[in-house]
Short mmCIF file of C-alpha atoms and ligand atoms in Angstrom, two decimals:
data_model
loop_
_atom_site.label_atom_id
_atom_site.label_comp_id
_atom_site.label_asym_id
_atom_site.label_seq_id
_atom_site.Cartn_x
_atom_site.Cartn_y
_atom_site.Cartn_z
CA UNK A 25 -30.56 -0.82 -24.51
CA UNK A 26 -32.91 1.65 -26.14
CA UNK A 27 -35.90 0.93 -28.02
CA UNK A 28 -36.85 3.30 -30.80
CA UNK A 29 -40.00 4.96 -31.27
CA UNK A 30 -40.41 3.62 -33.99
CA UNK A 31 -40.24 -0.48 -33.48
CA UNK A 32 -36.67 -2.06 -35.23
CA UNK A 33 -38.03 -4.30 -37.33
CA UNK A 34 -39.83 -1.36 -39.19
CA UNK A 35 -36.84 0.73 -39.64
CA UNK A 36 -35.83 -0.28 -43.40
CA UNK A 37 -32.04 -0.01 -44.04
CA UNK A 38 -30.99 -0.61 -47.62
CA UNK A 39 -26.91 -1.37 -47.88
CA UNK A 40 -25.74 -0.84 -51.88
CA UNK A 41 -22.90 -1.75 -53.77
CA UNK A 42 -22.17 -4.93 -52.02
CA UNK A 43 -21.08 -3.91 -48.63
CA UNK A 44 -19.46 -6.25 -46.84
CA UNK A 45 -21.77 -8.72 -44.98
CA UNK A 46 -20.22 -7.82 -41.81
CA UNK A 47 -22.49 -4.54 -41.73
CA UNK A 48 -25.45 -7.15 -42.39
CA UNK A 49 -24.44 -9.00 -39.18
CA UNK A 50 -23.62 -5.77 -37.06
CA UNK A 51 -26.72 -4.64 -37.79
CA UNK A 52 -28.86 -7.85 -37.09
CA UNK A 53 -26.68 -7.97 -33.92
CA UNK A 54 -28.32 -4.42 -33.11
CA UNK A 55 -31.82 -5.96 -33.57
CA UNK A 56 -32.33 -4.83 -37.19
CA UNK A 57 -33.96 -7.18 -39.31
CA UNK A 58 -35.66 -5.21 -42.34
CA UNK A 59 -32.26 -5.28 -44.22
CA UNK A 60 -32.09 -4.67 -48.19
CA UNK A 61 -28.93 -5.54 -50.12
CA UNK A 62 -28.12 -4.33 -53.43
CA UNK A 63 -24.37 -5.40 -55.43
CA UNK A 64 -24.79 -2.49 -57.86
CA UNK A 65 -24.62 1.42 -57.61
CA UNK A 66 -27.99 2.56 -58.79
CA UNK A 67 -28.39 6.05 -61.09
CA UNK A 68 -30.19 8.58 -59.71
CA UNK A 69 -33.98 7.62 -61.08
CA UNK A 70 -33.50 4.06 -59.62
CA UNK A 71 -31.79 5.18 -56.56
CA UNK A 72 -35.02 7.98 -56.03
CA UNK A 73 -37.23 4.99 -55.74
CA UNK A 74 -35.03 2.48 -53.26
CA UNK A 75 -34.92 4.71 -50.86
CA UNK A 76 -38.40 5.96 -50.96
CA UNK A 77 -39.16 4.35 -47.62
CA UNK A 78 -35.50 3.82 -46.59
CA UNK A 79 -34.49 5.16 -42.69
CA UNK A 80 -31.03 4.02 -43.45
CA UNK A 81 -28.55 3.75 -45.97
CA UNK A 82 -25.25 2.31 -46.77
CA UNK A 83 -23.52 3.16 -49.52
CA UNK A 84 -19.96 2.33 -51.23
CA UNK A 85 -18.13 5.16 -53.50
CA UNK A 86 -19.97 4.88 -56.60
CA UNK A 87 -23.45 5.62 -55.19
CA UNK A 88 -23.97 9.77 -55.77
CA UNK A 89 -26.27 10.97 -53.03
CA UNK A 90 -27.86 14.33 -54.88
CA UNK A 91 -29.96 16.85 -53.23
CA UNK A 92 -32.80 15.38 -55.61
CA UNK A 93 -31.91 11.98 -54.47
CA UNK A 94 -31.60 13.22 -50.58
CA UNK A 95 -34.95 15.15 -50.57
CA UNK A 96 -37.01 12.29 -52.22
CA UNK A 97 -36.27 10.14 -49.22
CA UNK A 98 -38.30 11.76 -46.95
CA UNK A 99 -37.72 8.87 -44.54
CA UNK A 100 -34.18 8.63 -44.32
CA UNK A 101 -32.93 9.87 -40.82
CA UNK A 102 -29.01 8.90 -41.13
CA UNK A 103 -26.09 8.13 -44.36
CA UNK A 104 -23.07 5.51 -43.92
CA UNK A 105 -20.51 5.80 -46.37
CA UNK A 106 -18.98 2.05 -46.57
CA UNK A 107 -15.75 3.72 -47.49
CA UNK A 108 -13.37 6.78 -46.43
CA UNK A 109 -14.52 9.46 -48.76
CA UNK A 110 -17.68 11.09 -48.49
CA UNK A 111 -17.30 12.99 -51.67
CA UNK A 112 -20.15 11.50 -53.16
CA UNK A 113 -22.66 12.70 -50.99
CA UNK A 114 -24.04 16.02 -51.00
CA UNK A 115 -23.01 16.79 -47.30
CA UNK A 116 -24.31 20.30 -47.00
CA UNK A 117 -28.00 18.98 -48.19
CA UNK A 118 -28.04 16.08 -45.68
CA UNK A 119 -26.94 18.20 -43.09
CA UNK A 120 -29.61 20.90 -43.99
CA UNK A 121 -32.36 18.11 -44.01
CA UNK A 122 -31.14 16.98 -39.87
CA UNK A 123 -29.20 13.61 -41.66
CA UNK A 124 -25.61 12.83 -40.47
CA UNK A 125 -23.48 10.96 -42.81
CA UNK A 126 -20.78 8.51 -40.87
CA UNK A 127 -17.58 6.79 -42.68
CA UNK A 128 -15.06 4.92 -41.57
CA UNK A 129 -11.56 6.56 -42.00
CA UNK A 130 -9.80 4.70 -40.27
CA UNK A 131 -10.42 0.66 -40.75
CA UNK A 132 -7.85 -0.03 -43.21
CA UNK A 133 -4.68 1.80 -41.37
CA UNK A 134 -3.18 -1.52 -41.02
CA UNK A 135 -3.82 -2.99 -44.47
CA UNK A 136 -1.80 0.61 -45.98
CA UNK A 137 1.22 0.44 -43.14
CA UNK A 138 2.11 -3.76 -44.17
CA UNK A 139 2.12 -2.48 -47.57
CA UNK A 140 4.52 0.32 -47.00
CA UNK A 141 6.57 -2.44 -44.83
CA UNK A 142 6.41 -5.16 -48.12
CA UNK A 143 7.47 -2.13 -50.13
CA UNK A 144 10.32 -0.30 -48.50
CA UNK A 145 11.90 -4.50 -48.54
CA UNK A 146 11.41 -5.02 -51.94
CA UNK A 147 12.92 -1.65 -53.19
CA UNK A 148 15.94 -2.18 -50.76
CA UNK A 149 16.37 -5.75 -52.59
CA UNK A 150 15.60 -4.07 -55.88
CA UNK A 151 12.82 -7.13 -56.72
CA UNK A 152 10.75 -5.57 -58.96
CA UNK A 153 13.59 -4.89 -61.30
CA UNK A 154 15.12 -7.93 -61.44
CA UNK A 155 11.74 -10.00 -61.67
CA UNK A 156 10.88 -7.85 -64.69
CA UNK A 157 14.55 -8.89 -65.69
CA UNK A 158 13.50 -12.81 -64.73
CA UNK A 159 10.61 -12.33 -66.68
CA UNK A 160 12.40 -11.19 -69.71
CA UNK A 161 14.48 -13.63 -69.50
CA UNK A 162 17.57 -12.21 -68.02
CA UNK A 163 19.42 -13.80 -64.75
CA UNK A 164 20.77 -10.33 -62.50
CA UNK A 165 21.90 -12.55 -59.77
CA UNK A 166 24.11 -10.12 -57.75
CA UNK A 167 24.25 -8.40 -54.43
CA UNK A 168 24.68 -4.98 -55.59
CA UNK A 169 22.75 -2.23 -54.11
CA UNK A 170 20.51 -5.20 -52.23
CA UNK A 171 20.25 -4.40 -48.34
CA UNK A 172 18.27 -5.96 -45.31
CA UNK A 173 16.07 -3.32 -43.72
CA UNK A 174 17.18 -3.87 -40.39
CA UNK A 175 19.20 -0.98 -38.82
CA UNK A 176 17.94 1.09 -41.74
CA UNK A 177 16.16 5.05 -40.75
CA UNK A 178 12.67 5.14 -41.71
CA UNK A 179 11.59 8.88 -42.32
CA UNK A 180 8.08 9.12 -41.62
CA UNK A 181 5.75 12.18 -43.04
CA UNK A 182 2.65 12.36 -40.81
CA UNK A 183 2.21 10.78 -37.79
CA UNK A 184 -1.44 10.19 -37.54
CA UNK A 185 -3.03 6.76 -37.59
CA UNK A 186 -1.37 5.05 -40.60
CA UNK A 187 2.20 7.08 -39.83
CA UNK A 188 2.16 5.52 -36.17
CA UNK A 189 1.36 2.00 -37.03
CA UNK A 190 4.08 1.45 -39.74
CA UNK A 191 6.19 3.09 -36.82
CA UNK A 192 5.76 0.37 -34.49
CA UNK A 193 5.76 -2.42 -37.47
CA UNK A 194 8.89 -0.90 -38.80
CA UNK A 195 10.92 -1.14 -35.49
CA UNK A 196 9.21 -4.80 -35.15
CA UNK A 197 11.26 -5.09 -38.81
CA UNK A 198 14.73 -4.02 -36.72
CA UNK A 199 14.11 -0.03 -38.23
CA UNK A 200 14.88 3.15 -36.68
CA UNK A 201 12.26 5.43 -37.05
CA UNK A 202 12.21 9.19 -37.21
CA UNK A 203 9.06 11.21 -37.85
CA UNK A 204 7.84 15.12 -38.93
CA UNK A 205 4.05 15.82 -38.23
CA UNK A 206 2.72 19.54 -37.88
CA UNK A 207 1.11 18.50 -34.58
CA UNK A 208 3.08 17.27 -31.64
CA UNK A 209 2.76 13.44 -31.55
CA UNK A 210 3.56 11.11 -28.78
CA UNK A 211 6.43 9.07 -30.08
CA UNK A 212 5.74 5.47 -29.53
CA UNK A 213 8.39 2.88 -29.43
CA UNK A 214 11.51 4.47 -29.98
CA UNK A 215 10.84 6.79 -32.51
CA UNK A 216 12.20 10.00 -32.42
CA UNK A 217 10.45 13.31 -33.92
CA UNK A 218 12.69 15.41 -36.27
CA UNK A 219 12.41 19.34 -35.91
CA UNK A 220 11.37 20.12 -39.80
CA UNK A 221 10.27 17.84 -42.91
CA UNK A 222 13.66 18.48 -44.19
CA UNK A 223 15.20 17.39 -41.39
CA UNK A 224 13.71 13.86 -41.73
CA UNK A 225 14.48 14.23 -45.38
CA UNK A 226 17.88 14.64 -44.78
CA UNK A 227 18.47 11.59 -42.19
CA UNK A 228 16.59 8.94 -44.12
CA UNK A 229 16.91 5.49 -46.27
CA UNK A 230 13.72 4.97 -46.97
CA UNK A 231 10.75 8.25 -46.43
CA UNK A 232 7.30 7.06 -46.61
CA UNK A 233 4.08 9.87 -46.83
CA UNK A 234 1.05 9.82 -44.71
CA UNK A 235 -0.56 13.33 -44.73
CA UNK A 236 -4.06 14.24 -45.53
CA UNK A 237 -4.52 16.39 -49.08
CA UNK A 238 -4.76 20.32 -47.44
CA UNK A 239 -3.50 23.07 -48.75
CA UNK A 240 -0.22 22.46 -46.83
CA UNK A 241 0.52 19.08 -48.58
CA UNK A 242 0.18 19.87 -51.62
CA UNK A 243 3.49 19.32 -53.76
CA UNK A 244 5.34 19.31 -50.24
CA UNK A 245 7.53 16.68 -51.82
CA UNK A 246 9.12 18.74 -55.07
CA UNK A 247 12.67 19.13 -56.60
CA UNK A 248 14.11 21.24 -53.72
CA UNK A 249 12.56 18.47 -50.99
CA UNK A 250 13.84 15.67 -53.08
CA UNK A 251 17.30 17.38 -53.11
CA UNK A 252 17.83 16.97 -49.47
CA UNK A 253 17.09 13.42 -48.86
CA UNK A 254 20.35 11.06 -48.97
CA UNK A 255 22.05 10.12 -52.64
CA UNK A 256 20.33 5.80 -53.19
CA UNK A 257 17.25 6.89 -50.55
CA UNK A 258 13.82 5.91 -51.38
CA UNK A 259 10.51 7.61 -51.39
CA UNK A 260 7.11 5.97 -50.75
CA UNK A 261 3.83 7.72 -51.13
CA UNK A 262 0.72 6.00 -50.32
CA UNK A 263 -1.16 9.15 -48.89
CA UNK A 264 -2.67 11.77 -51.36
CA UNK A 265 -1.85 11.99 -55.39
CA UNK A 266 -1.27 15.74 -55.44
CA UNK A 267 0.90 15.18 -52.27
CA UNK A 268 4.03 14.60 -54.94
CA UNK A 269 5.23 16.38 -57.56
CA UNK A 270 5.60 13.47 -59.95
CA UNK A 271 7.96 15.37 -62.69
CA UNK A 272 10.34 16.40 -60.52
CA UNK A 273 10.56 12.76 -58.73
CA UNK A 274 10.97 11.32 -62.56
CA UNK A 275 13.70 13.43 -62.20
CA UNK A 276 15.34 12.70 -59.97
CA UNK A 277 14.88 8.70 -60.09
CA UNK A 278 16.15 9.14 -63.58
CA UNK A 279 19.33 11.37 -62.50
CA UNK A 280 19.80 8.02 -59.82
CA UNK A 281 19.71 10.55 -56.79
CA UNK A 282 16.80 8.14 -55.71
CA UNK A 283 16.98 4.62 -56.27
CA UNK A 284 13.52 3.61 -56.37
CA UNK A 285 10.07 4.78 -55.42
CA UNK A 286 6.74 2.95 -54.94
CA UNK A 287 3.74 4.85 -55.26
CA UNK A 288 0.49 4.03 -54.54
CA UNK A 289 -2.00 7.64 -55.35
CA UNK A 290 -1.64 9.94 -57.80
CA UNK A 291 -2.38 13.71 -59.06
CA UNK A 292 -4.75 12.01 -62.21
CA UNK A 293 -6.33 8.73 -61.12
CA UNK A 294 -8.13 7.03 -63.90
CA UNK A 295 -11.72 7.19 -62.99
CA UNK A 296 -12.61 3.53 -64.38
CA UNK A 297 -10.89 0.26 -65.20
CA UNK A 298 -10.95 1.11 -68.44
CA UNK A 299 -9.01 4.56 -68.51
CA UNK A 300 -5.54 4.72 -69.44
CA UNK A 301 -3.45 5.33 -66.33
CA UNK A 302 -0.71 8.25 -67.74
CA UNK A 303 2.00 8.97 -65.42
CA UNK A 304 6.05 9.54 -66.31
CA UNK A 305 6.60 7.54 -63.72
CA UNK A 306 5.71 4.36 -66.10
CA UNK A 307 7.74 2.24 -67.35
CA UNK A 308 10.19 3.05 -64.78
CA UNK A 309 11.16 -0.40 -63.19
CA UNK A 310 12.52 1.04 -60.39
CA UNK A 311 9.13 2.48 -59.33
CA UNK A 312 6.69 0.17 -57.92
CA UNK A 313 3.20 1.38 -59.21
CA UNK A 314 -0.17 0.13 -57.39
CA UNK A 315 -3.62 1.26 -58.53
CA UNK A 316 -4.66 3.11 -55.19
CA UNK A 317 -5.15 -0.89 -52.95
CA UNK A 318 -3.14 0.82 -49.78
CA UNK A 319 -6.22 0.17 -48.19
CA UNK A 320 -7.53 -2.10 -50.57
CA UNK A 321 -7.93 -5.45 -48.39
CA UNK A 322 -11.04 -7.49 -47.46
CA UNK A 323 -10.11 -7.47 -43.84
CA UNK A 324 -10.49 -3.90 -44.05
CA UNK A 325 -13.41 -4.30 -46.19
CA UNK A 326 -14.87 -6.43 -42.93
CA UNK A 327 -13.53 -4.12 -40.66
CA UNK A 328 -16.07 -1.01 -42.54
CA UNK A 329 -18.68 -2.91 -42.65
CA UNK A 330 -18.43 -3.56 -38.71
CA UNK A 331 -17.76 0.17 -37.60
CA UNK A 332 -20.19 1.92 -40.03
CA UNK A 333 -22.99 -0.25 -38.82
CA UNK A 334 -22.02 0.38 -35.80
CA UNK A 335 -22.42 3.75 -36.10
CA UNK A 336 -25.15 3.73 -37.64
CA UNK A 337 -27.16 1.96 -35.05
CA UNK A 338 -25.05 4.44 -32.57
CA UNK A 339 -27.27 6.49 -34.23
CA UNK A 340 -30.53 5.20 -34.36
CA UNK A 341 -30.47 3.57 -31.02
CA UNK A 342 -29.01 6.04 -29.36
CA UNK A 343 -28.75 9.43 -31.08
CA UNK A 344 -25.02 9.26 -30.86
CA UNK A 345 -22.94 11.73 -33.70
CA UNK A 346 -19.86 10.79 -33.38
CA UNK A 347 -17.85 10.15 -36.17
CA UNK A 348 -20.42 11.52 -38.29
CA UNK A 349 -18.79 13.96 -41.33
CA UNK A 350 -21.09 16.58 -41.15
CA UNK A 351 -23.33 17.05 -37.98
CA UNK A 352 -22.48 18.79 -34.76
CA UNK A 353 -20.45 15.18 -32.65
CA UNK A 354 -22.60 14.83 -29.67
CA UNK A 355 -21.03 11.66 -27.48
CA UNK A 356 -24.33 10.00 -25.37
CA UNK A 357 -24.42 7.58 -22.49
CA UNK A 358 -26.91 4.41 -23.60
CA UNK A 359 -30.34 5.83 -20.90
CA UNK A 360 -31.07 3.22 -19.15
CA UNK A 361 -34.68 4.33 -18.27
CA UNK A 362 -36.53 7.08 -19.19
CA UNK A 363 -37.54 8.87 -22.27
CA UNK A 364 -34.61 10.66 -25.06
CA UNK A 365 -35.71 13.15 -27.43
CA UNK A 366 -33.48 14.28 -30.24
CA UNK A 367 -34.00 17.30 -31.30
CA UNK A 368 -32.28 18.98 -34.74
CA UNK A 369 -32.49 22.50 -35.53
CA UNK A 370 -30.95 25.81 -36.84
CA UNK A 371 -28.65 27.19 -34.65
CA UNK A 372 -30.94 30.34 -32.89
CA UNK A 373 -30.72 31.94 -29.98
CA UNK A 374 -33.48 31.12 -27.32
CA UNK A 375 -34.62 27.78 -28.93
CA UNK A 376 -32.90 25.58 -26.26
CA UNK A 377 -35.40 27.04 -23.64
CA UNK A 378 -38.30 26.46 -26.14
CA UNK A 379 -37.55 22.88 -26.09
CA UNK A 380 -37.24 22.85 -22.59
CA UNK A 381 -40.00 25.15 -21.98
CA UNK A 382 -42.27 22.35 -24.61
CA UNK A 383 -40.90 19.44 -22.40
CA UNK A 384 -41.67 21.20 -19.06
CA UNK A 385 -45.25 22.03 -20.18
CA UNK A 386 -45.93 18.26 -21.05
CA UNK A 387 -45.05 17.51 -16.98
CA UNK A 388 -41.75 16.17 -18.17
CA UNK A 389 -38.67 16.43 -15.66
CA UNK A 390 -35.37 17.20 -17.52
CA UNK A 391 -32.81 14.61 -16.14
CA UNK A 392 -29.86 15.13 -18.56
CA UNK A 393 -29.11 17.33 -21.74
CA UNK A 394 -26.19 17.49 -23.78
CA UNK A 395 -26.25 20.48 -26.60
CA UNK A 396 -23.56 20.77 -29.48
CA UNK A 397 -24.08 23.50 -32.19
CA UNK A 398 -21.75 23.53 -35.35
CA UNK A 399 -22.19 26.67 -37.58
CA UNK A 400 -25.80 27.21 -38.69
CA UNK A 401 -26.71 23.70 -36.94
CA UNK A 402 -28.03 22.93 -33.36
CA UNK A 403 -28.10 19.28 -32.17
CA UNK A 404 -29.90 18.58 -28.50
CA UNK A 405 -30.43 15.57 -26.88
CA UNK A 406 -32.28 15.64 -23.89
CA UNK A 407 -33.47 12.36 -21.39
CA UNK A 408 -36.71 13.02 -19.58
CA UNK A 409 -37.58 10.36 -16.68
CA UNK A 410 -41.05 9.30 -17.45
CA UNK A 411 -42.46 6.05 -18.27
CA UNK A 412 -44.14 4.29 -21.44
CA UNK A 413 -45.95 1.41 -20.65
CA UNK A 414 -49.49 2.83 -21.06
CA UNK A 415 -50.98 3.98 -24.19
CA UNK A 416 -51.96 7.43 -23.05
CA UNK A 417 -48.30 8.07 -22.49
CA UNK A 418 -47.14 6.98 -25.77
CA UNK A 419 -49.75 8.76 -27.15
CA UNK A 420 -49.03 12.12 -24.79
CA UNK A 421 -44.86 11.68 -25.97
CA UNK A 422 -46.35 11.75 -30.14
CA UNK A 423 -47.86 14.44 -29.44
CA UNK A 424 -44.96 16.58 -27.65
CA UNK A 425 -42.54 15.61 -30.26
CA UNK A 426 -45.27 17.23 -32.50
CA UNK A 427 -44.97 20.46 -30.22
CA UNK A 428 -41.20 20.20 -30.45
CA UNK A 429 -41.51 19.91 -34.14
CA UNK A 430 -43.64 23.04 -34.26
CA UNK A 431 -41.01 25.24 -32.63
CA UNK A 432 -39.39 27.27 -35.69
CA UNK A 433 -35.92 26.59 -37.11
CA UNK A 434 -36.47 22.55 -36.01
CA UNK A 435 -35.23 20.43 -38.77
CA UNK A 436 -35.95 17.28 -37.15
CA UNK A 437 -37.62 16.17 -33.27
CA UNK A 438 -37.65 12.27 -32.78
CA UNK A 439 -37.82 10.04 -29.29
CA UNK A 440 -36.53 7.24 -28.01
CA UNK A 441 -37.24 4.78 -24.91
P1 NAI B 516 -4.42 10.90 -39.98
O1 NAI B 516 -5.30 12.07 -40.07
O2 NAI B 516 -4.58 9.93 -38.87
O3 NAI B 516 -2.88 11.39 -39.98
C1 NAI B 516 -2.38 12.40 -40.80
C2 NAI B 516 -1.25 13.08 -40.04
O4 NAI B 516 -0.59 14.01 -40.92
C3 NAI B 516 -1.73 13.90 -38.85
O5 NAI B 516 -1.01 13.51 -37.70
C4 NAI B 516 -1.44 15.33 -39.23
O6 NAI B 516 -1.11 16.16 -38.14
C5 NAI B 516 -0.26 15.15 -40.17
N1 NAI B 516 -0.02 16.28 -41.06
C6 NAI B 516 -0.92 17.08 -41.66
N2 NAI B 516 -0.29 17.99 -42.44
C7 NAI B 516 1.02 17.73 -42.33
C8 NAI B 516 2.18 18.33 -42.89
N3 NAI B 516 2.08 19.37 -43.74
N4 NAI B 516 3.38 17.84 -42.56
C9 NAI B 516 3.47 16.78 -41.68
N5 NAI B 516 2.43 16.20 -41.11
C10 NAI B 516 1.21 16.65 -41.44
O7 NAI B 516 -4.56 10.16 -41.39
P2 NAI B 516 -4.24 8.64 -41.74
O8 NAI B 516 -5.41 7.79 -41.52
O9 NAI B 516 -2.95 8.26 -41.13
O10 NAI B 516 -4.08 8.76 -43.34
C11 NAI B 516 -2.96 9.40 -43.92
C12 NAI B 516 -3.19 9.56 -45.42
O11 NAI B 516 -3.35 8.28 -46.03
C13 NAI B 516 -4.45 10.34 -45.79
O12 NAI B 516 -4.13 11.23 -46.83
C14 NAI B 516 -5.40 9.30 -46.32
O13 NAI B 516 -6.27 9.83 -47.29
C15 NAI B 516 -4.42 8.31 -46.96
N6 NAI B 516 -4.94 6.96 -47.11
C16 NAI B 516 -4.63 6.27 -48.26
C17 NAI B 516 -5.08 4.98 -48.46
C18 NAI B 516 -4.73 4.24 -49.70
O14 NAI B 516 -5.47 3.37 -50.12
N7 NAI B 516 -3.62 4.52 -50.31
C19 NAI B 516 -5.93 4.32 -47.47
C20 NAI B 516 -6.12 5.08 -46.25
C21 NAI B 516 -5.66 6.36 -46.10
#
């Protein structure tokens, strides 16, 4: 594996907000000892002096990463968002100042498809009615308008990660499964791809959402969509809030063209546990109503903390990019010998044959180079073969990365052996 410049047990990685302690243990597995853990979210002041000599950090939602807070840490070299959104870091900043920011979008897929699969059999049975009935003190035994799920068509909006997975959990449940995504997607199982959103309206019992918020998505689901799907159908959304138009599904839940709904995200999500949540959706008993926990599960907590880290040391051991949110993706082999400098830097014409030209001067042979520019920002990695046992070689590599660092429009030149 690679050894960094800079010796592991001096790189200081502070994790906030209580991330889970499987990003302590990926990390450790990585050889990274100088760990800090913190359970809280610190304001900006507090959060200023944390990082002061911080390489790394980890952060959940609540942490705000502000250009002040970013340029204070002159140390820090790479971000993890603990979460999906990366909303609270100021991504154009860390990506002028040569730091990629990683999340993990996709840890928690399975945690959001078995809730859609609990939900779509509890609104066929109609449960949460008739335990609100139980708890009132009512009895509602009956069989009316209660239905297995097996042989039942699940309409699926979206066919990405969490779309496929309830797929192939759905026909595990005895469903047939139809789908609408914008791309082409490979149906797995025996799903079968429907030509047009309203033509998977329009065959389904039971249509469950899972599209990203664009443009496109917004209010795709509104009076004329909810029209088309069948009279006693059902409508999950577990996806994006403004995905919905929530009046117009109040509608027609209260008009009984749907039976029941269960919705998970919202246009206006109280920002706090103590906001009121407002919705006309409440007090509906037919609509199940969860506080945004699709994803909400400590496996997939566990499953963050593992494939942040693990980016994160991607990173730093390796200068690997991908997954990160705002940095050109560059995909890198581990080196097994040799020398790796990383080399960030405004996206100009001619600077690639600086570097080279830099290395070249130093007696360096070029064995491998992979390049990716995104917009205004260039991202090189390129392994030299030379050795670094001796001193004077260590000492002859500090002082090319210095030369590298001198070429204008670099952002940031480090090595690695
Ligand atoms: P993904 O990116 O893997 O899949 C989204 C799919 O939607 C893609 O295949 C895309 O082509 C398709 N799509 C985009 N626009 C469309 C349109 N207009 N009509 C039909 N298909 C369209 O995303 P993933 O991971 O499956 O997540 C889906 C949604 O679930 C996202 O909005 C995400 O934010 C949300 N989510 C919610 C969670 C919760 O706690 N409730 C947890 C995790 C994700």
């Amino acid at each position: 594996m690679a050894q960094l410049s800079l010796a592991k047990d001096k790189i200081t990685v502070v994790l906030l907000e209580g991330i889970a302690a499987t990003a302590v243990e990926t990390l450790r597995g990585f050889g990274y000892s100088n760990i800090r853990t913190q359970t809280k979210s610190l304001d900006e002041a507090a959060l200023a002096d944390m990082l002061a000599d911080a390489h790394i950090v980890g952060i959940r939602s609540r942490t705000q990463l502000t250009e002040t807070v970013l340029r204070s840490a002159r140390k820090l070299f790479c971000v993890g968002c603990f979460c999906i959104g990366t909303d609270q870091v100021d991504l154009a900043t860390a990506r002028r100042l040569g730091i990629p920011v990683f999340n993990a979008p996709y840890s928690n897929t399975r945690s959001v498809a078995e809730l859609m699969i609990a939900e779509i059999i509890m609104l066929f049975r109609g449960v949460q009615p008739k335990s609100f009935a139980v708890h009132r003190g009512e009895w509602p035994k009956s069989a009316a308008n209660a239905n297995e799920i097996r042989g039942k068509i699940l309409g699926i909006v979206g066919y990405g990660h969490i779309g496929s997975q309830l797929s192939v959990l759905a026909e595990a449940m005895g469903m047939q499964v139809r789908y609408f995504d914008i791309q082409k997607k490979l149906a797995i199982g025996n799903a079968v791809p429907c030509p047009s959103l309203e033509a998977v309206l329009a065959v389904s019992d039971v249509v469950s959402l899972h599209v990203p918020d664009t443009p496109q998505t917004r209010n795709l689901i509104r009076a004329e969509q909810l029209a088309v799907m069948k009279p006693g159908s059902f409508l999950l959304n577990a996806s994006r809030g403004k995905v919905v138009d929530i009046d117009a599904l109040a509608g027609a839940l209260r008009s009984g063209h749907l039976l029941g709904a269960a919705l998970d995200v919202f246009p206006k999500e109280p920002k706090s546990r103590d906001d009121l949540f407002e919705s006309s959706l409440r007090g509906m008993e037919q609509v199940i109503l969860t506080p945004h926990i699709g994803g909400s599960t400590e496996e997939a907590q566990a499953n963050i903390g593992h494939e942040v880290a693990e980016k994160l040391a991607g990173y730093s051991d390796i200068g690997s990019t991908v997954g990160a949110v705002n940095f050109p993706q560059v995909a890198l082999p581990v080196q097994e010998q040799g020398i790796r400098f990383l080399h960030i830097h405004e996206n100009r014409p001619g600077l690639l044959s600086e570097i080279d030209r830099t290395l070249s001067a130093g007696g360096l042979n070029l064995s491998a180079q992979y390049l990716q520019t995104e917009g205004d920002l260039g991202y090189v990695v390129t392994d030299v073969t030379a050795t670094h046992e001796d001193d004077a070689t260590r000492r002859k590599l500090r002082s090319l990365r210095e030369d590298l660092r001198t070429i204008g429009g670099t952002i940031r030149a480090r090595f690695l052996f």
